[in-house]
Amino acid sequence: MAQADIALIGLAVMGQNLILNMNDHGFVVCAFNRTVSKVDDFLANEAKGTKVVGAQSLKEMVSKLKKPRRIVLLVKAGQAVDDFIEKLVPLLDTGDIIIDGGNSEYRDTTRRCRDLKAKGILFVGSGVSGGEEGARYGPSLMPGGNKEAWPHIKTIFQGIAAKVGTGEPCCDWVGEEGAGHFVKMVHNGIEYGDMQLICEAYHLMKDILGMEHDEMAQAFEEWNKTELDSFLIEITANILKFRDSDGAHLLPKIRDSAGQKGTGKWTAISALEYGMPVTLIGEVPLHDEPSGLVVWILIVFLGKIKDAFDRNSELENLLLDDFFKSAVENCQESWRRAVSTGVQAGIPMPCFTTALSFYDGYRHEMLPANLIQAQRDYFGAHTYELLAKPGEFIHTNWTGHGGSVSSSSYNA
């Protein structure tokens, strides 16, 4: 008998917590896992006393769903997603919905969206942010794909999402095909950049200023009362204060090796492909809708970013907005002093220094790329433009040997 509002495949912690979140908001969820014994364990433990139902097969799961059927995949990105889609399609009807909530590459989501559209299935690729805690009590959700699916999942998605301000959900439709996973990719890339900046500040405070962990925690707590108020600043203060079972601070015991799921790297690669400068993200170790900012990392000054684009929707760069221009100008002296101190002491600060170089590059009316153009023309006859003759490509015979190249025959 069809009784469930939605199904979720993948009972790792994220999947379990999303199910419990949906249950808390009045939705009946059917749980399934490739290892079916995990379904029984979940129903007997974490989901005991809830309205969550289970299934021992995909066929049984589909039979328990109201139409149009809504199925969330929370499995490992890549082949596992394609494998489940292949098994599900024969069991579904036209207009049924498959939602990929994993960290899929946005091009894969675009491909799946197009393939399933041809078969009458509505596909959604949704970014899910907030970790295990967010999944349980309110994630940020970034759905995109076949927009026909949105009216059928909107109530569930916006119901379980985190809320900001006066209750606005951290969830909205972000665009067609792979847009949801593209936004999540950029979201993660910015998050990794932010984390690296915090790590570099921590490095300076610890090794240059000689601050103790509790002192650093207090500094981060104070920063969190300013425009820097954010989830990452808050948890950094908590981490710095945290003590192990032996009473000593835990952080110094942790191996200095960081992992990531690929989305930060994808952001840097995509930026290169689209010709967008995101050098800060590229240094991390390894849309047109301003309202979409509510689905992003919880940072207070995101409101300032939204305000900037509300004032000028065609704003080319935030550095040109009065608020951000003033903020950077007011802090650039201390910024330069911090970078200089770190460099002189041999402290690696890839993000602080790269961001400063980008800012300085943006401030200069003319940069030395004219020398690069001359060099390319010298060794490869790639031509160049003169300031006085834009659009006209010229080659100079720098050595007095060889032929000449006209603007009509070679345009580089």
Coordinates of C-alpha atoms in Angstrom, one line a residue:
M1 CA 0.0 0.0 0.0
A2 CA 1.3 3.4 -1.0
Q3 CA 1.9 5.3 2.3
A4 CA 5.3 7.0 2.1
D5 CA 5.8 10.6 0.9
I6 CA 9.4 10.0 -0.1
A7 CA 12.1 7.3 -0.1
L8 CA 15.7 7.6 0.8
I9 CA 18.4 5.2 -0.3
G10 CA 21.6 5.1 1.7
L11 CA 21.6 4.7 5.4
A12 CA 25.0 6.1 6.4
V13 CA 24.7 8.8 9.1
M14 CA 23.7 11.6 6.7
G15 CA 20.9 9.4 5.3
Q16 CA 19.6 8.4 8.7
N17 CA 19.6 12.0 9.9
L18 CA 17.8 13.3 6.9
I19 CA 15.2 10.6 7.3
L20 CA 14.7 11.5 11.0
N21 CA 14.5 15.2 10.0
M22 CA 11.8 14.5 7.5
N23 CA 9.9 12.4 10.0
D24 CA 10.1 15.3 12.5
H25 CA 8.4 17.5 10.0
G26 CA 5.5 15.1 9.4
F27 CA 6.7 13.3 6.3
V28 CA 6.5 9.5 6.0
V29 CA 9.8 8.2 4.7
C30 CA 10.6 4.8 3.3
A31 CA 14.2 3.7 4.1
F32 CA 16.3 1.4 1.9
N33 CA 19.9 0.4 1.9
R34 CA 21.9 -1.9 -0.4
T35 CA 22.8 -4.0 2.6
V36 CA 19.2 -4.6 3.7
S37 CA 20.1 -5.7 7.2
K38 CA 21.0 -2.1 7.9
V39 CA 17.3 -1.2 7.3
D40 CA 16.2 -3.5 10.1
D41 CA 18.9 -2.1 12.4
F42 CA 17.8 1.5 11.7
L43 CA 14.1 0.8 12.3
A44 CA 14.9 -1.1 15.5
N45 CA 17.2 1.6 16.9
E46 CA 17.5 5.2 15.6
A47 CA 14.0 5.2 13.9
K48 CA 12.2 3.3 16.7
G49 CA 8.9 4.9 17.6
T50 CA 8.8 7.0 14.4
K51 CA 6.6 6.7 11.3
V52 CA 9.6 5.6 9.2
V53 CA 8.9 2.5 7.1
G54 CA 11.5 0.2 5.6
A55 CA 11.8 -1.9 2.4
Q56 CA 13.8 -5.1 1.7
S57 CA 14.0 -4.4 -2.1
L58 CA 13.8 -1.6 -4.5
K59 CA 10.5 -3.0 -5.8
E60 CA 9.0 -3.0 -2.4
M61 CA 10.3 0.5 -1.8
V62 CA 8.7 1.8 -4.9
S63 CA 5.4 0.1 -4.1
K64 CA 5.2 2.0 -0.8
L65 CA 5.5 5.4 -2.4
K66 CA 2.7 7.9 -3.2
K67 CA 2.7 9.2 -6.8
P68 CA 4.6 11.0 -8.2
R69 CA 7.2 8.9 -6.5
R70 CA 10.1 10.8 -4.9
I71 CA 13.3 8.9 -4.3
V72 CA 16.5 10.4 -2.7
L73 CA 19.8 8.8 -3.4
L74 CA 22.4 9.5 -0.8
V75 CA 25.1 7.2 -2.0
K76 CA 28.8 7.6 -3.1
A77 CA 29.1 9.9 -6.1
G78 CA 30.0 8.3 -9.4
Q79 CA 29.1 4.8 -10.6
A80 CA 27.0 3.9 -7.5
V81 CA 24.5 6.7 -8.6
D82 CA 24.3 5.4 -12.1
D83 CA 23.9 1.8 -10.9
F84 CA 20.9 2.7 -8.7
I85 CA 19.3 4.8 -11.5
E86 CA 19.6 1.9 -13.9
K87 CA 17.8 -0.4 -11.4
L88 CA 15.1 2.2 -10.5
V89 CA 14.0 3.3 -14.0
P90 CA 12.2 0.0 -14.9
L91 CA 10.2 0.3 -11.7
L92 CA 9.1 3.9 -12.2
D93 CA 6.4 5.7 -14.2
T94 CA 6.5 8.9 -16.2
G95 CA 6.7 11.9 -13.9
D96 CA 8.4 10.1 -11.0
I97 CA 11.3 11.9 -9.4
I98 CA 14.9 10.8 -8.6
I99 CA 17.0 13.1 -6.4
D100 CA 20.7 12.8 -6.1
G101 CA 21.8 14.3 -2.8
G102 CA 25.4 13.3 -2.9
N103 CA 28.5 15.2 -4.0
S104 CA 28.2 14.5 -7.7
E105 CA 30.2 16.3 -10.3
Y106 CA 27.8 18.8 -12.0
R107 CA 28.5 17.5 -15.5
D108 CA 27.4 14.0 -14.4
T109 CA 24.2 15.6 -13.1
T110 CA 23.6 17.3 -16.4
R111 CA 24.0 14.0 -18.2
R112 CA 21.7 12.2 -15.9
C113 CA 19.1 14.9 -16.1
R114 CA 19.1 14.8 -19.9
D115 CA 19.1 10.9 -20.1
L116 CA 16.2 10.6 -17.7
K117 CA 14.2 13.3 -19.2
A118 CA 14.1 11.3 -22.4
K119 CA 12.7 8.4 -20.4
G120 CA 10.0 10.6 -18.7
I121 CA 11.7 10.6 -15.3
L122 CA 12.3 13.9 -13.5
F123 CA 15.9 14.1 -12.2
V124 CA 17.1 16.6 -9.5
G125 CA 20.7 17.1 -8.4
S126 CA 20.7 18.7 -5.0
G127 CA 23.6 20.0 -2.9
V128 CA 23.3 19.2 0.8
S129 CA 25.3 21.2 3.2
G130 CA 25.6 21.2 7.0
G131 CA 27.1 17.8 7.8
E132 CA 25.5 15.3 10.1
E133 CA 24.1 17.9 12.4
G134 CA 22.7 19.9 9.6
A135 CA 21.1 16.8 8.0
R136 CA 19.4 16.1 11.4
Y137 CA 18.2 19.5 12.3
G138 CA 18.3 21.7 9.2
P139 CA 20.6 21.5 6.2
S140 CA 21.2 24.0 3.5
L141 CA 19.7 22.5 0.3
M142 CA 20.5 23.5 -3.3
P143 CA 18.2 21.7 -5.7
G144 CA 18.6 22.0 -9.5
G145 CA 17.7 19.9 -12.5
N146 CA 14.3 19.2 -14.1
K147 CA 12.2 22.1 -12.8
E148 CA 9.0 20.1 -13.3
A149 CA 10.0 18.2 -10.1
W150 CA 10.2 21.3 -7.9
P151 CA 6.5 21.7 -7.1
H152 CA 6.5 18.1 -5.9
I153 CA 9.5 18.3 -3.6
K154 CA 9.4 22.0 -2.5
T155 CA 7.3 21.5 0.6
I156 CA 9.6 18.7 1.9
F157 CA 12.8 20.4 1.0
Q158 CA 11.9 23.8 2.4
G159 CA 10.3 22.2 5.4
I160 CA 13.4 20.3 6.6
A161 CA 15.9 23.1 5.6
A162 CA 17.6 25.4 8.1
K163 CA 15.9 28.7 8.6
V164 CA 17.4 32.2 8.7
G165 CA 16.1 35.6 9.7
T166 CA 12.3 35.5 10.0
G167 CA 12.1 31.9 9.0
E168 CA 13.3 32.0 5.4
P169 CA 14.4 28.4 4.4
C170 CA 18.0 27.8 3.3
C171 CA 16.6 26.2 0.2
D172 CA 15.5 27.4 -3.2
W173 CA 15.5 26.2 -6.7
V174 CA 18.9 27.2 -8.2
G175 CA 18.5 26.3 -11.9
E176 CA 18.4 23.7 -14.6
E177 CA 20.3 20.5 -15.1
G178 CA 23.6 20.5 -13.1
A179 CA 23.0 23.8 -11.4
G180 CA 22.4 22.4 -7.9
H181 CA 25.6 20.5 -7.8
F182 CA 27.5 23.4 -9.4
V183 CA 26.3 25.7 -6.6
K184 CA 27.3 23.1 -4.0
M185 CA 30.7 22.8 -5.7
V186 CA 31.4 26.5 -5.5
H187 CA 30.0 26.6 -2.0
N188 CA 32.5 24.0 -0.9
G189 CA 35.3 25.7 -2.8
I190 CA 34.7 29.0 -0.9
E191 CA 34.3 27.1 2.3
Y192 CA 37.7 25.5 1.9
G193 CA 39.2 28.9 1.1
D194 CA 37.7 30.3 4.3
M195 CA 39.0 27.4 6.3
Q196 CA 42.5 27.9 5.0
L197 CA 42.4 31.6 5.8
I198 CA 41.4 30.7 9.4
C199 CA 44.2 28.1 9.6
E200 CA 46.8 30.7 8.4
A201 CA 45.5 33.2 11.1
Y202 CA 45.8 30.4 13.7
H203 CA 49.4 29.6 12.5
L204 CA 50.4 33.3 12.9
M205 CA 48.8 33.5 16.3
K206 CA 50.4 30.3 17.6
D207 CA 53.9 30.6 16.1
I208 CA 54.5 34.4 15.8
L209 CA 52.4 35.8 18.7
G210 CA 53.0 32.8 20.9
M211 CA 49.4 32.7 22.0
E212 CA 48.0 29.8 24.0
H213 CA 45.0 27.8 22.8
D214 CA 42.6 29.4 25.3
E215 CA 43.8 32.9 24.3
M216 CA 43.3 32.1 20.6
A217 CA 39.8 30.7 21.4
Q218 CA 38.9 33.9 23.2
A219 CA 40.1 35.9 20.2
F220 CA 38.0 33.9 17.8
E221 CA 35.0 34.3 20.1
E222 CA 35.5 38.0 20.1
W223 CA 35.7 38.0 16.2
N224 CA 32.5 36.0 16.1
K225 CA 30.7 39.0 17.7
T226 CA 31.7 41.2 14.8
E227 CA 30.9 41.1 11.0
L228 CA 33.1 37.9 11.0
D229 CA 30.3 36.1 12.8
S230 CA 30.1 32.7 11.1
F231 CA 29.8 29.0 11.7
L232 CA 33.5 28.4 10.9
I233 CA 34.7 31.1 13.3
E234 CA 32.4 29.7 16.0
I235 CA 33.6 26.1 15.7
T236 CA 37.2 27.2 15.5
A237 CA 36.8 28.8 19.0
N238 CA 35.2 25.6 20.2
I239 CA 38.0 23.4 18.7
L240 CA 40.7 25.5 20.3
K241 CA 39.1 25.2 23.7
F242 CA 38.4 21.5 23.5
R243 CA 40.4 19.2 25.8
D244 CA 41.1 15.5 25.5
S245 CA 40.3 12.9 28.2
D246 CA 43.7 13.6 29.8
G247 CA 42.9 17.3 30.2
A248 CA 45.3 18.5 27.5
H249 CA 44.1 20.4 24.4
L250 CA 43.2 18.0 21.7
L251 CA 44.1 20.1 18.6
P252 CA 47.9 19.8 19.0
K253 CA 47.6 16.0 18.9
I254 CA 45.8 16.0 15.5
R255 CA 48.0 15.1 12.5
D256 CA 48.4 18.1 10.2
S257 CA 46.8 16.4 7.1
A258 CA 43.6 17.6 5.5
G259 CA 41.2 15.7 3.3
Q260 CA 38.5 16.8 0.8
K261 CA 35.9 15.2 -1.5
G262 CA 37.0 16.8 -4.7
T263 CA 34.6 19.7 -4.9
G264 CA 37.2 22.2 -4.0
K265 CA 39.4 21.0 -6.8
W266 CA 36.5 20.9 -9.2
T267 CA 35.8 24.6 -8.3
A268 CA 39.4 25.6 -9.2
I269 CA 39.3 23.6 -12.5
S270 CA 35.8 25.0 -13.5
A271 CA 37.1 28.6 -12.7
L272 CA 40.0 28.0 -15.1
E273 CA 37.6 26.7 -17.8
Y274 CA 35.2 29.7 -17.4
G275 CA 38.0 32.2 -17.1
M276 CA 37.1 33.3 -13.6
P277 CA 39.8 34.4 -11.1
V278 CA 39.5 32.3 -7.9
T279 CA 43.2 32.1 -7.0
L280 CA 42.5 31.9 -3.3
I281 CA 40.6 28.7 -3.8
G282 CA 43.3 27.4 -6.0
E283 CA 45.8 27.9 -3.2
V284 CA 43.9 25.7 -0.7
P285 CA 45.9 22.5 -0.1
L286 CA 44.9 19.6 -1.5
H287 CA 24.2 33.2 -10.2
D288 CA 22.2 35.5 -11.2
E289 CA 19.8 35.2 -8.2
P290 CA 21.1 37.1 -5.1
S291 CA 18.3 35.5 -3.1
G292 CA 20.2 32.2 -3.5
L293 CA 22.7 33.4 -0.9
V294 CA 20.4 32.0 1.8
V295 CA 21.5 28.5 0.9
W296 CA 25.1 29.3 1.5
I297 CA 27.5 29.0 4.4
L298 CA 26.2 30.7 7.5
I299 CA 28.2 33.9 7.5
V300 CA 26.7 37.3 8.6
F301 CA 28.4 39.4 5.9
L302 CA 26.6 37.3 3.2
G303 CA 23.8 39.8 3.9
K304 CA 26.2 42.6 2.8
I305 CA 26.9 40.7 -0.4
K306 CA 23.2 40.4 -1.1
D307 CA 22.8 44.1 -0.4
A308 CA 25.6 44.9 -2.9
F309 CA 23.9 43.0 -5.7
D310 CA 20.5 44.4 -4.7
R311 CA 22.0 47.9 -5.3
N312 CA 23.6 46.9 -8.5
S313 CA 22.7 43.6 -10.1
E314 CA 25.3 44.1 -12.8
L315 CA 28.1 44.6 -10.2
E316 CA 31.3 43.3 -11.9
N317 CA 33.3 42.8 -8.6
L318 CA 32.5 43.2 -4.9
L319 CA 35.6 45.4 -4.6
L320 CA 33.6 48.0 -6.6
D321 CA 30.8 48.1 -4.1
D322 CA 31.1 51.0 -1.6
F323 CA 30.8 48.8 1.5
F324 CA 33.4 46.3 0.5
K325 CA 35.7 48.9 -1.1
S326 CA 35.7 50.8 2.2
A327 CA 36.1 47.7 4.3
V328 CA 39.2 46.5 2.3
E329 CA 40.7 50.0 2.3
N330 CA 40.3 50.3 6.1
C331 CA 42.0 46.9 6.8
Q332 CA 44.6 46.8 4.0
E333 CA 47.4 48.3 6.2
S334 CA 47.0 45.6 8.8
W335 CA 46.5 43.0 6.1
R336 CA 49.9 43.9 4.5
R337 CA 51.5 44.0 7.9
A338 CA 50.3 40.5 8.8
V339 CA 51.4 39.1 5.4
S340 CA 54.8 40.8 5.7
T341 CA 55.3 39.4 9.3
G342 CA 54.4 35.9 8.1
V343 CA 56.6 36.0 5.1
Q344 CA 59.6 37.4 7.1
A345 CA 59.1 34.6 9.7
G346 CA 58.9 31.9 7.0
I347 CA 55.2 31.1 7.8
P348 CA 53.4 29.8 4.7
M349 CA 50.4 32.0 4.0
P350 CA 49.2 31.0 0.5
C351 CA 45.7 32.4 0.8
F352 CA 46.5 35.6 2.5
T353 CA 49.3 36.4 0.1
T354 CA 47.3 35.4 -3.0
A355 CA 44.3 37.4 -2.0
L356 CA 46.5 40.4 -1.5
S357 CA 48.1 40.0 -4.9
F358 CA 44.7 39.8 -6.5
Y359 CA 43.6 43.0 -4.7
D360 CA 46.8 44.8 -5.8
G361 CA 46.4 43.5 -9.3
Y362 CA 42.8 44.8 -9.4
R363 CA 44.0 48.3 -8.2
H364 CA 46.6 48.8 -10.9
E365 CA 45.5 50.5 -14.1
M366 CA 48.2 48.7 -16.0
L367 CA 50.0 45.4 -15.3
P368 CA 53.2 44.0 -16.9
A369 CA 51.3 41.7 -19.2
N370 CA 52.5 43.9 -22.1
L371 CA 55.9 42.3 -21.6
I372 CA 54.3 38.8 -21.9
Q373 CA 52.6 39.8 -25.1
A374 CA 56.0 41.1 -26.5
Q375 CA 57.7 37.9 -25.4
R376 CA 55.0 35.7 -27.1
D377 CA 55.3 37.8 -30.3
Y378 CA 59.2 37.5 -30.2
F379 CA 59.4 33.7 -29.9
G380 CA 56.1 32.7 -31.6
A381 CA 54.9 35.6 -33.8
H382 CA 51.6 35.6 -31.7
T383 CA 51.1 39.4 -32.4
Y384 CA 50.0 42.1 -29.9
E385 CA 47.8 45.1 -29.7
L386 CA 48.9 48.7 -29.2
L387 CA 47.2 50.9 -26.6
A388 CA 46.6 53.4 -29.4
K389 CA 45.2 50.9 -31.8
P390 CA 42.9 48.4 -30.0
G391 CA 41.6 45.6 -32.1
E392 CA 44.5 45.7 -34.5
F393 CA 47.0 42.9 -34.1
I394 CA 50.6 43.6 -35.0
H395 CA 53.8 41.6 -35.3
T396 CA 57.3 43.0 -34.9
N397 CA 60.4 41.5 -36.5
W398 CA 62.4 41.7 -33.2
T399 CA 65.6 40.1 -34.5
G400 CA 65.7 41.3 -38.1
H401 CA 65.3 37.7 -39.3
G402 CA 62.3 35.8 -40.5
G403 CA 59.0 36.9 -42.1
S404 CA 56.2 39.1 -40.9
V405 CA 52.7 38.4 -39.7
S406 CA 49.7 40.6 -40.5
S407 CA 46.7 41.1 -38.2
S408 CA 44.5 39.5 -40.8
S409 CA 46.5 36.3 -41.0
Y410 CA 47.1 35.6 -37.3
N411 CA 44.9 36.7 -34.5
A412 CA 45.9 35.4 -31.1

